[in-house]
């Protein structure tokens, strides 16, 4: 290890884009406060005017929640963008090294999909910033939707070209894919990237009042969403077979829970599509059906969380890579499942249980369940701060491990 390396992050890996992704996800998790607690009649999402009115007329708990939400959105959106810029700069330098050439000829080539994944999250985060902080944005929102579709479609082309480079190499030349190193869910990163693009493409379907815009958003988001589902199924089955034979790669253990954010992102995509079908094409879904749909997604998430935590505890991952002195850029993959669980719980509680009439909004059961979502969010904030200190703080002797 060269002495010139000052921090673990200086041994660059594209997986450091997950640091930006995690911060962006936390920004979205704070928006859930506003989404479900602030009244926004006539609009599918709260905007600056709704938030200002709720703050002016609400009681102290509402005002406190709005302050926390607004500060959280701003702080983690800033961290998201800052990390994204750093990553693109570091990736540019990394492309000139032998390490990049080696990466492009290994299983880890798919880690390059972390770049469009994080960029798509940033686009989503910027949209939330506009809703929360820009007065009058809703009056021109219809003009922004075509630009958003073009932006996400561009990200989709980028992601598919990167995936094509990888699959074109491994499927046309035998023996270049190391099956023994496929013993994790690291190869699901392309599916995660595609699903993040899909949920972005679905946003105009949920918010636009123009039938053409809604229709285009529905079709494009369906294409990318089902592409993500297909890739997830294939990659998960082959990876699980390798894990059964070779065990789970310790430094890639957190990827076992990547199913959790994929489920959340695709779940939101389907909810957005359902809203677009309802408002644009008079197709209806009952609150009870939505509740059961979200419960099914949550069930899958809990199962994979339990599996991931079981393996990570048996391997001593947290002792070594989170609380200990070892570092791996893959540790940032731990942030996504916690944030995704928090967001999914907010949707399940509010769009599922409350709208179906199972529990009362702001009742005792509501806050007991919401406390779980808030606890998951708080844990992920602590984890992000901890990982940032480990990887981007003062100089360390050990460098980050490359991801497979």
Coordinates of N, CA, C and O in Angstrom, one line a residue, residues 224-381:
X224 N -38.5 0.4 -17.8 CA -37.4 0.3 -17.0 C -37.7 -0.4 -15.7 O -36.8 -1.2 -15.2
X225 N -38.9 -0.3 -15.2 CA -39.2 -1.1 -14.0 C -39.2 -2.6 -14.2 O -38.6 -3.3 -13.3
X226 N -39.8 -3.0 -15.3 CA -39.7 -4.5 -15.5 C -38.4 -5.0 -16.0 O -38.0 -6.1 -15.8
X227 N -37.6 -4.1 -16.6 CA -36.2 -4.5 -16.9 C -35.5 -4.7 -15.6 O -34.7 -5.6 -15.4
X228 N -35.7 -3.8 -14.6 CA -35.1 -4.0 -13.3 C -35.5 -5.3 -12.6 O -34.7 -6.0 -12.0
X229 N -36.8 -5.6 -12.7 CA -37.3 -6.8 -12.1 C -36.7 -8.1 -12.7 O -36.2 -9.0 -12.1
X230 N -36.6 -8.1 -14.1 CA -36.0 -9.2 -14.8 C -34.6 -9.4 -14.4 O -34.1 -10.5 -14.1
X231 N -33.8 -8.3 -14.4 CA -32.4 -8.4 -14.0 C -32.2 -8.9 -12.6 O -31.3 -9.7 -12.3
X232 N -33.1 -8.4 -11.7 CA -33.0 -8.8 -10.3 C -33.2 -10.3 -10.1 O -32.4 -11.0 -9.4
X233 N -34.2 -10.8 -10.8 CA -34.5 -12.3 -10.7 C -33.3 -13.1 -11.2 O -32.9 -14.0 -10.5
X234 N -32.8 -12.8 -12.4 CA -31.7 -13.5 -13.0 C -30.4 -13.4 -12.1 O -29.8 -14.5 -11.8
X235 N -30.1 -12.2 -11.7 CA -28.8 -12.0 -11.0 C -28.9 -12.6 -9.6 O -28.0 -13.2 -9.0
X236 N -30.1 -12.5 -8.9 CA -30.3 -13.1 -7.6 C -30.2 -14.6 -7.6 O -29.6 -15.2 -6.7
X237 N -30.8 -15.3 -8.6 CA -30.8 -16.7 -8.6 C -29.4 -17.2 -8.8 O -28.9 -18.2 -8.1
X238 N -28.6 -16.7 -9.7 CA -27.3 -17.1 -10.0 C -26.4 -16.8 -8.8 O -25.5 -17.6 -8.5
X239 N -26.6 -15.7 -8.2 CA -25.7 -15.3 -7.0 C -26.0 -16.2 -5.8 O -25.1 -16.6 -5.1
X240 N -27.3 -16.5 -5.6 CA -27.6 -17.4 -4.5 C -27.0 -18.8 -4.7 O -26.5 -19.4 -3.7
X241 N -27.0 -19.3 -5.9 CA -26.3 -20.5 -6.2 C -24.9 -20.5 -5.8 O -24.3 -21.5 -5.2
X242 N -24.2 -19.4 -6.2 CA -22.8 -19.3 -5.9 C -22.5 -19.2 -4.4 O -21.6 -19.7 -3.8
X243 N -23.4 -18.5 -3.7 CA -23.3 -18.3 -2.2 C -23.5 -19.7 -1.5 O -22.8 -19.9 -0.5
X244 N -24.4 -20.5 -2.0 CA -24.6 -21.8 -1.4 C -23.3 -22.7 -1.6 O -23.0 -23.5 -0.7
X245 N -22.6 -22.5 -2.6 CA -21.4 -23.3 -2.9 C -20.1 -22.7 -2.2 O -19.3 -23.5 -1.7
X246 N -20.0 -21.4 -2.2 CA -18.8 -20.8 -1.7 C -18.9 -19.9 -0.5 O -18.0 -19.3 0.0
X247 N -20.2 -19.8 0.1 CA -20.4 -18.9 1.2 C -20.5 -17.4 0.6 O -20.2 -17.2 -0.5
X248 N -20.9 -16.5 1.5 CA -21.0 -15.1 1.1 C -19.7 -14.4 1.3 O -19.1 -14.5 2.3
X249 N -19.3 -13.6 0.3 CA -18.1 -12.8 0.4 C -18.3 -11.8 1.5 O -19.2 -11.0 1.5
X250 N -17.3 -11.8 2.4 CA -17.5 -11.0 3.6 C -17.6 -9.5 3.3 O -18.5 -8.8 3.9
X251 N -16.7 -9.0 2.5 CA -16.7 -7.5 2.3 C -17.9 -7.1 1.4 O -18.2 -5.9 1.3
X252 N -18.6 -8.1 0.8 CA -19.8 -7.8 0.0 C -21.1 -8.2 0.7 O -22.2 -8.2 0.1
X253 N -21.0 -8.6 2.0 CA -22.2 -9.0 2.7 C -23.3 -8.1 2.7 O -24.5 -8.5 2.6
X254 N -23.1 -6.8 2.8 CA -24.3 -5.8 2.9 C -25.1 -5.9 1.6 O -26.3 -5.5 1.7
X255 N -24.6 -6.4 0.5 CA -25.4 -6.5 -0.7 C -26.6 -7.5 -0.6 O -27.5 -7.4 -1.4
X256 N -26.5 -8.4 0.4 CA -27.6 -9.3 0.6 C -28.9 -8.6 0.9 O -30.0 -9.1 0.6
X257 N -28.9 -7.3 1.3 CA -30.1 -6.5 1.6 C -30.4 -5.5 0.6 O -31.3 -4.7 0.8
X258 N -29.8 -5.6 -0.6 CA -30.1 -4.6 -1.7 C -31.5 -4.8 -2.2 O -32.0 -3.9 -2.8
X259 N -32.1 -6.0 -2.0 CA -33.4 -6.2 -2.4 C -34.4 -5.2 -1.7 O -35.4 -4.8 -2.2
X260 N -34.0 -4.8 -0.5 CA -34.9 -3.9 0.3 C -35.1 -2.5 -0.4 O -36.2 -2.1 -0.7
X261 N -34.0 -1.8 -0.8 CA -34.2 -0.6 -1.5 C -34.8 -0.8 -2.9 O -35.6 0.0 -3.4
X262 N -34.5 -1.9 -3.6 CA -35.1 -2.2 -4.9 C -36.7 -2.3 -4.7 O -37.4 -1.8 -5.5
X263 N -37.1 -3.0 -3.6 CA -38.5 -3.1 -3.4 C -39.2 -1.8 -3.1 O -40.3 -1.5 -3.6
X264 N -38.5 -0.9 -2.3 CA -39.1 0.4 -2.0 C -39.2 1.2 -3.3 O -40.3 1.8 -3.5
X265 N -38.2 1.3 -4.0 CA -38.2 2.1 -5.2 C -39.2 1.6 -6.2 O -40.0 2.4 -6.8
X266 N -39.3 0.3 -6.5 CA -40.3 -0.2 -7.4 C -41.7 -0.1 -6.8 O -42.6 0.2 -7.6
X267 N -41.8 -0.2 -5.5 CA -43.1 0.0 -4.9 C -43.6 1.4 -5.1 O -44.8 1.6 -5.4
X268 N -42.8 2.4 -4.9 CA -43.2 3.8 -5.1 C -43.5 4.0 -6.6 O -44.4 4.7 -7.0
X269 N -42.7 3.3 -7.5 CA -43.0 3.4 -8.9 C -44.4 3.0 -9.2 O -45.2 3.6 -9.9
X270 N -44.8 1.8 -8.7 CA -46.2 1.3 -8.9 C -47.2 2.2 -8.3 O -48.3 2.3 -8.9
X271 N -47.0 2.8 -7.1 CA -47.9 3.7 -6.6 C -48.1 4.9 -7.4 O -49.2 5.4 -7.6
X272 N -47.0 5.4 -8.0 CA -47.1 6.6 -8.9 C -47.9 6.2 -10.1 O -48.7 7.0 -10.6
X273 N -47.6 5.1 -10.7 CA -48.3 4.6 -11.8 C -49.8 4.5 -11.6 O -50.7 4.9 -12.4
X274 N -50.1 3.9 -10.4 CA -51.5 3.8 -10.0 C -52.3 5.1 -9.9 O -53.4 5.3 -10.3
X275 N -51.6 6.1 -9.4 CA -52.2 7.4 -9.3 C -52.4 8.0 -10.6 O -53.4 8.7 -10.9
X276 N -51.4 7.8 -11.5 CA -51.5 8.4 -12.9 C -52.7 7.7 -13.6 O -53.4 8.3 -14.4
X277 N -52.8 6.4 -13.4 CA -53.9 5.7 -14.1 C -55.3 6.1 -13.5 O -56.3 6.2 -14.3
X278 N -55.3 6.5 -12.3 CA -56.5 6.9 -11.6 C -56.9 8.3 -12.1 O -58.1 8.5 -12.5
X279 N -56.0 9.3 -12.1 CA -56.3 10.6 -12.5 C -56.4 10.8 -14.0 O -57.1 11.7 -14.5
X280 N -55.6 10.1 -14.8 CA -55.5 10.3 -16.2 C -56.4 9.4 -17.0 O -56.8 9.8 -18.1
X281 N -56.7 8.2 -16.5 CA -57.4 7.2 -17.3 C -58.5 6.5 -16.6 O -59.0 5.5 -17.0
X282 N -58.9 7.1 -15.4 CA -60.1 6.7 -14.7 C -60.0 5.2 -14.3 O -61.0 4.5 -14.2
X283 N -58.8 4.7 -14.0 CA -58.6 3.4 -13.5 C -58.4 3.4 -12.0 O -57.6 4.3 -11.5
X284 N -59.1 2.6 -11.2 CA -59.1 2.8 -9.8 C -58.6 1.6 -9.0 O -58.8 0.4 -9.4
X285 N -57.9 1.9 -7.9 CA -57.4 0.9 -7.0 C -57.9 1.2 -5.6 O -57.8 2.4 -5.2
X286 N -58.5 0.3 -4.9 CA -59.1 0.5 -3.6 C -58.0 0.7 -2.5 O -56.9 0.1 -2.7
X287 N -58.2 1.4 -1.4 CA -57.3 1.5 -0.4 C -56.8 0.1 0.2 O -55.7 -0.1 0.6
X288 N -57.8 -0.8 0.3 CA -57.5 -2.1 0.8 C -56.5 -2.8 -0.1 O -55.5 -3.5 0.4
X289 N -56.6 -2.7 -1.4 CA -55.7 -3.3 -2.4 C -54.3 -2.7 -2.2 O -53.3 -3.4 -2.3
X290 N -54.2 -1.4 -2.0 CA -52.9 -0.7 -1.8 C -52.3 -1.2 -0.5 O -51.1 -1.4 -0.5
X291 N -53.1 -1.3 0.5 CA -52.5 -1.8 1.8 C -51.9 -3.2 1.7 O -50.8 -3.4 2.1
X292 N -52.6 -4.1 1.0 CA -52.1 -5.5 0.8 C -50.8 -5.5 -0.1 O -49.9 -6.2 0.2
X293 N -50.9 -4.7 -1.1 CA -49.7 -4.6 -2.0 C -48.5 -4.1 -1.2 O -47.4 -4.7 -1.4
X294 N -48.6 -3.1 -0.4 CA -47.5 -2.6 0.4 C -47.1 -3.6 1.4 O -45.9 -3.8 1.7
X295 N -48.0 -4.3 2.0 CA -47.7 -5.4 3.0 C -46.9 -6.5 2.3 O -45.9 -7.0 3.0
X296 N -47.2 -6.8 1.1 CA -46.4 -7.9 0.4 C -45.0 -7.4 0.2 O -44.0 -8.2 0.4
X297 N -44.8 -6.2 -0.3 CA -43.4 -5.7 -0.5 C -42.7 -5.6 0.9 O -41.5 -6.0 0.9
X298 N -43.4 -5.2 1.9 CA -42.7 -5.1 3.2 C -42.3 -6.4 3.7 O -41.2 -6.6 4.4
X299 N -43.1 -7.5 3.4 CA -42.8 -8.8 3.8 C -41.5 -9.3 3.2 O -40.6 -9.8 3.8
X300 N -41.3 -9.0 1.9 CA -40.1 -9.4 1.2 C -38.9 -8.7 1.8 O -37.8 -9.2 2.0
X301 N -39.1 -7.4 2.1 CA -38.0 -6.6 2.7 C -37.6 -7.2 4.0 O -36.4 -7.3 4.3
X302 N -38.5 -7.5 4.9 CA -38.2 -8.0 6.2 C -37.4 -9.3 6.1 O -36.5 -9.6 6.8
X303 N -37.9 -10.2 5.2 CA -37.2 -11.5 5.0 C -35.7 -11.3 4.6 O -34.8 -11.9 5.1
X304 N -35.5 -10.4 3.7 CA -34.1 -10.2 3.2 C -33.3 -9.4 4.3 O -32.1 -9.6 4.4
X305 N -33.9 -8.5 5.0 CA -33.2 -7.9 6.1 C -32.8 -8.9 7.2 O -31.7 -8.9 7.7
X306 N -33.7 -9.9 7.5 CA -33.3 -10.9 8.5 C -32.2 -11.8 7.9 O -31.3 -12.1 8.7
X307 N -32.3 -12.1 6.6 CA -31.2 -12.9 6.0 C -29.9 -12.2 6.1 O -28.8 -12.7 6.5
X308 N -29.9 -10.9 5.7 CA -28.7 -10.1 5.6 C -28.1 -10.0 7.0 O -26.9 -10.1 7.2
X309 N -28.9 -9.6 8.0 CA -28.4 -9.4 9.3 C -27.8 -10.7 9.9 O -26.8 -10.7 10.7
X310 N -28.5 -11.9 9.6 CA -28.0 -13.1 10.1 C -26.6 -13.4 9.6 O -25.7 -13.7 10.3
X311 N -26.4 -13.2 8.3 CA -25.1 -13.5 7.7 C -24.0 -12.5 8.2 O -22.9 -12.9 8.5
X312 N -24.4 -11.2 8.2 CA -23.4 -10.2 8.7 C -23.0 -10.4 10.1 O -21.8 -10.2 10.5
X313 N -23.9 -10.8 11.0 CA -23.6 -11.1 12.4 C -22.7 -12.3 12.5 O -21.7 -12.3 13.3
X314 N -23.0 -13.4 11.7 CA -22.2 -14.6 11.8 C -20.7 -14.3 11.3 O -19.8 -14.9 11.8
X315 N -20.6 -13.4 10.3 CA -19.3 -13.1 9.8 C -18.6 -12.0 10.6 O -17.4 -11.8 10.3
X316 N -19.3 -11.4 11.5 CA -18.6 -10.3 12.3 C -18.4 -9.1 11.5 O -17.4 -8.3 11.8
X317 N -19.3 -8.8 10.5 CA -19.1 -7.7 9.6 C -19.1 -6.3 10.4 O -18.2 -5.5 10.2
X318 N -20.0 -6.2 11.3 CA -20.2 -4.9 12.0 C -19.0 -4.6 12.9 O -18.5 -3.5 13.0
X319 N -18.5 -5.7 13.5 CA -17.3 -5.6 14.4 C -16.1 -5.1 13.6 O -15.3 -4.3 14.1
X320 N -15.9 -5.6 12.4 CA -14.8 -5.3 11.6 C -14.9 -4.0 10.8 O -14.0 -3.2 10.9
X321 N -16.0 -3.9 10.1 CA -16.1 -2.8 9.1 C -16.9 -1.6 9.5 O -16.7 -0.5 8.9
X322 N -17.7 -1.7 10.6 CA -18.4 -0.5 11.0 C -17.9 0.0 12.3 O -17.6 1.2 12.5
X323 N -17.7 -0.9 13.3 CA -17.2 -0.5 14.6 C -15.7 -0.7 14.7 O -15.1 -0.1 15.6
X324 N -15.1 -1.4 13.8 CA -13.7 -1.7 13.9 C -12.8 -0.8 13.0 O -13.2 0.2 12.6
X325 N -11.6 -1.3 12.7 CA -10.6 -0.5 12.0 C -10.6 -0.9 10.5 O -10.0 -0.1 9.7
X326 N -11.2 -2.0 10.1 CA -11.2 -2.3 8.6 C -12.2 -1.4 7.9 O -13.2 -0.9 8.5
X327 N -11.9 -1.2 6.6 CA -12.8 -0.4 5.8 C -13.1 -1.0 4.5 O -12.2 -1.7 3.9
X328 N -14.3 -0.9 4.0 CA -14.7 -1.3 2.6 C -15.7 -0.4 2.1 O -16.7 0.0 2.8
X329 N -15.6 0.1 0.9 CA -16.6 1.0 0.3 C -18.0 0.4 0.2 O -19.0 1.1 0.2
X330 N -18.0 -1.0 0.2 CA -19.3 -1.6 0.2 C -20.1 -1.4 1.5 O -21.3 -1.7 1.5
X331 N -19.4 -0.9 2.5 CA -20.2 -0.6 3.8 C -21.3 0.4 3.6 O -22.3 0.4 4.3
X332 N -21.1 1.3 2.6 CA -22.2 2.2 2.3 C -23.5 1.6 1.8 O -24.5 2.2 1.8
X333 N -23.3 0.3 1.4 CA -24.5 -0.4 1.0 C -25.4 -0.7 2.2 O -26.6 -1.1 2.0
X334 N -24.9 -0.6 3.4 CA -25.7 -0.8 4.6 C -26.8 0.3 4.8 O -27.8 0.1 5.4
X335 N -26.5 1.5 4.2 CA -27.3 2.6 4.4 C -28.7 2.5 3.7 O -29.7 2.8 4.2
X336 N -28.6 2.0 2.4 CA -29.8 1.9 1.6 C -30.9 1.1 2.2 O -32.1 1.6 2.1
X337 N -30.6 -0.1 2.7 CA -31.8 -0.9 3.3 C -32.5 -0.2 4.4 O -33.7 -0.2 4.5
X338 N -31.7 0.5 5.3 CA -32.3 1.1 6.5 C -33.2 2.3 6.0 O -34.3 2.5 6.5
X339 N -32.7 3.1 5.1 CA -33.4 4.2 4.6 C -34.7 3.7 3.8 O -35.8 4.3 4.0
X340 N -34.5 2.7 3.0 CA -35.6 2.2 2.2 C -36.7 1.6 3.1 O -37.9 1.8 2.9
X341 N -36.3 1.0 4.2 CA -37.3 0.4 5.2 C -38.0 1.5 5.8 O -39.3 1.5 6.0
X342 N -37.3 2.6 6.2 CA -38.0 3.8 6.8 C -39.0 4.4 5.9 O -40.2 4.7 6.3
X343 N -38.7 4.6 4.6 CA -39.6 5.1 3.6 C -40.7 4.2 3.4 O -41.9 4.7 3.3
X344 N -40.5 2.9 3.2 CA -41.6 2.0 3.0 C -42.5 1.9 4.1 O -43.8 1.8 3.9
X345 N -42.0 2.0 5.3 CA -42.9 2.0 6.5 C -43.8 3.2 6.5 O -45.0 3.1 6.8
X346 N -43.3 4.4 6.1 CA -44.1 5.6 6.0 C -45.2 5.4 5.0 O -46.4 5.8 5.3
X347 N -44.9 4.8 3.9 CA -46.0 4.5 2.9 C -47.0 3.5 3.4 O -48.2 3.7 3.2
X348 N -46.5 2.4 4.0 CA -47.4 1.4 4.5 C -48.3 1.9 5.5 O -49.5 1.6 5.5
X349 N -47.8 2.8 6.4 CA -48.6 3.3 7.5 C -49.7 4.3 6.9 O -50.9 4.2 7.2
X350 N -49.2 5.2 6.1 CA -50.1 6.3 5.6 C -50.9 5.9 4.4 O -52.1 6.2 4.4
X351 N -50.3 5.4 3.4 CA -51.0 5.0 2.2 C -51.8 3.7 2.3 O -52.7 3.4 1.6
X352 N -51.3 2.9 3.3 CA -51.9 1.6 3.5 C -52.9 1.5 4.6 O -54.1 1.6 4.5
X353 N -52.4 1.5 5.9 CA -53.2 1.3 7.0 C -54.2 2.5 7.3 O -55.3 2.3 7.6
X354 N -53.7 3.7 7.2 CA -54.5 4.9 7.4 C -55.6 5.0 6.4 O -56.8 5.2 6.7
X355 N -55.2 5.0 5.1 CA -56.2 5.2 4.0 C -57.2 4.0 4.0 O -58.4 4.2 3.6
X356 N -56.8 2.8 4.4 CA -57.8 1.7 4.5 C -58.6 1.7 5.7 O -59.5 0.9 5.8
X357 N -58.4 2.7 6.6 CA -59.2 2.8 7.8 C -58.8 1.8 8.9 O -59.6 1.6 9.9
X358 N -57.6 1.2 8.8 CA -57.2 0.2 9.9 C -56.8 0.9 11.1 O -57.1 0.4 12.2
X359 N -56.1 2.0 11.0 CA -55.7 2.8 12.1 C -56.0 4.3 11.9 O -56.2 4.7 10.7
X360 N -56.1 5.1 12.9 CA -56.4 6.5 12.8 C -55.1 7.3 12.6 O -54.1 7.0 13.3
X361 N -55.2 8.3 11.7 CA -54.0 9.1 11.5 C -53.7 9.9 12.8 O -54.6 10.5 13.4
X362 N -52.5 9.9 13.2 CA -52.0 10.6 14.4 C -52.5 10.0 15.7 O -52.5 10.6 16.8
X363 N -53.1 8.7 15.6 CA -53.5 8.0 16.8 C -52.3 7.3 17.5 O -51.2 7.4 17.0
X364 N -52.6 6.6 18.5 CA -51.5 5.9 19.3 C -50.8 4.9 18.4 O -49.6 4.8 18.3
X365 N -51.6 4.0 17.7 CA -51.0 3.0 16.9 C -50.2 3.6 15.7 O -49.1 3.1 15.4
X366 N -50.7 4.7 15.2 CA -50.0 5.5 14.2 C -48.6 5.8 14.6 O -47.6 5.6 13.9
X367 N -48.5 6.4 15.8 CA -47.2 6.9 16.3 C -46.3 5.7 16.8 O -45.0 5.8 16.6
X368 N -46.9 4.6 17.2 CA -46.0 3.5 17.6 C -45.3 2.9 16.4 O -44.1 2.6 16.4
X369 N -46.1 2.8 15.3 CA -45.5 2.3 14.0 C -44.6 3.3 13.4 O -43.5 2.9 12.9
X370 N -45.0 4.6 13.4 CA -44.1 5.6 12.9 C -42.8 5.7 13.6 O -41.7 6.0 13.0
X371 N -42.8 5.4 14.9 CA -41.6 5.4 15.7 C -40.5 4.4 15.1 O -39.3 4.7 15.2
X372 N -41.0 3.3 14.6 CA -40.1 2.3 14.0 C -39.4 2.9 12.8 O -38.2 2.8 12.6
X373 N -40.2 3.6 12.0 CA -39.7 4.3 10.8 C -38.6 5.3 11.2 O -37.6 5.5 10.5
X374 N -39.0 6.1 12.2 CA -38.1 7.2 12.6 C -36.8 6.6 13.2 O -35.7 7.2 13.1
X375 N -36.9 5.5 13.9 CA -35.8 4.8 14.5 C -34.8 4.3 13.4 O -33.6 4.5 13.6
X376 N -35.4 3.7 12.4 CA -34.5 3.3 11.3 C -33.8 4.4 10.6 O -32.7 4.4 10.3
X377 N -34.6 5.6 10.5 CA -34.0 6.8 9.9 C -32.8 7.3 10.7 O -31.7 7.6 10.2
X378 N -33.0 7.4 12.0 CA -32.0 7.9 12.9 C -30.8 7.0 12.9 O -29.6 7.5 12.9
X379 N -31.0 5.7 12.9 CA -29.9 4.7 12.8 C -29.0 4.9 11.6 O -27.8 4.9 11.6
X380 N -29.7 5.2 10.4 CA -29.0 5.4 9.2 C -28.2 6.7 9.2 O -27.2 6.8 8.6
X381 N -28.8 7.7 9.8 CA -28.1 9.0 9.9 C -26.8 8.8 10.7 O -25.7 9.2 10.3

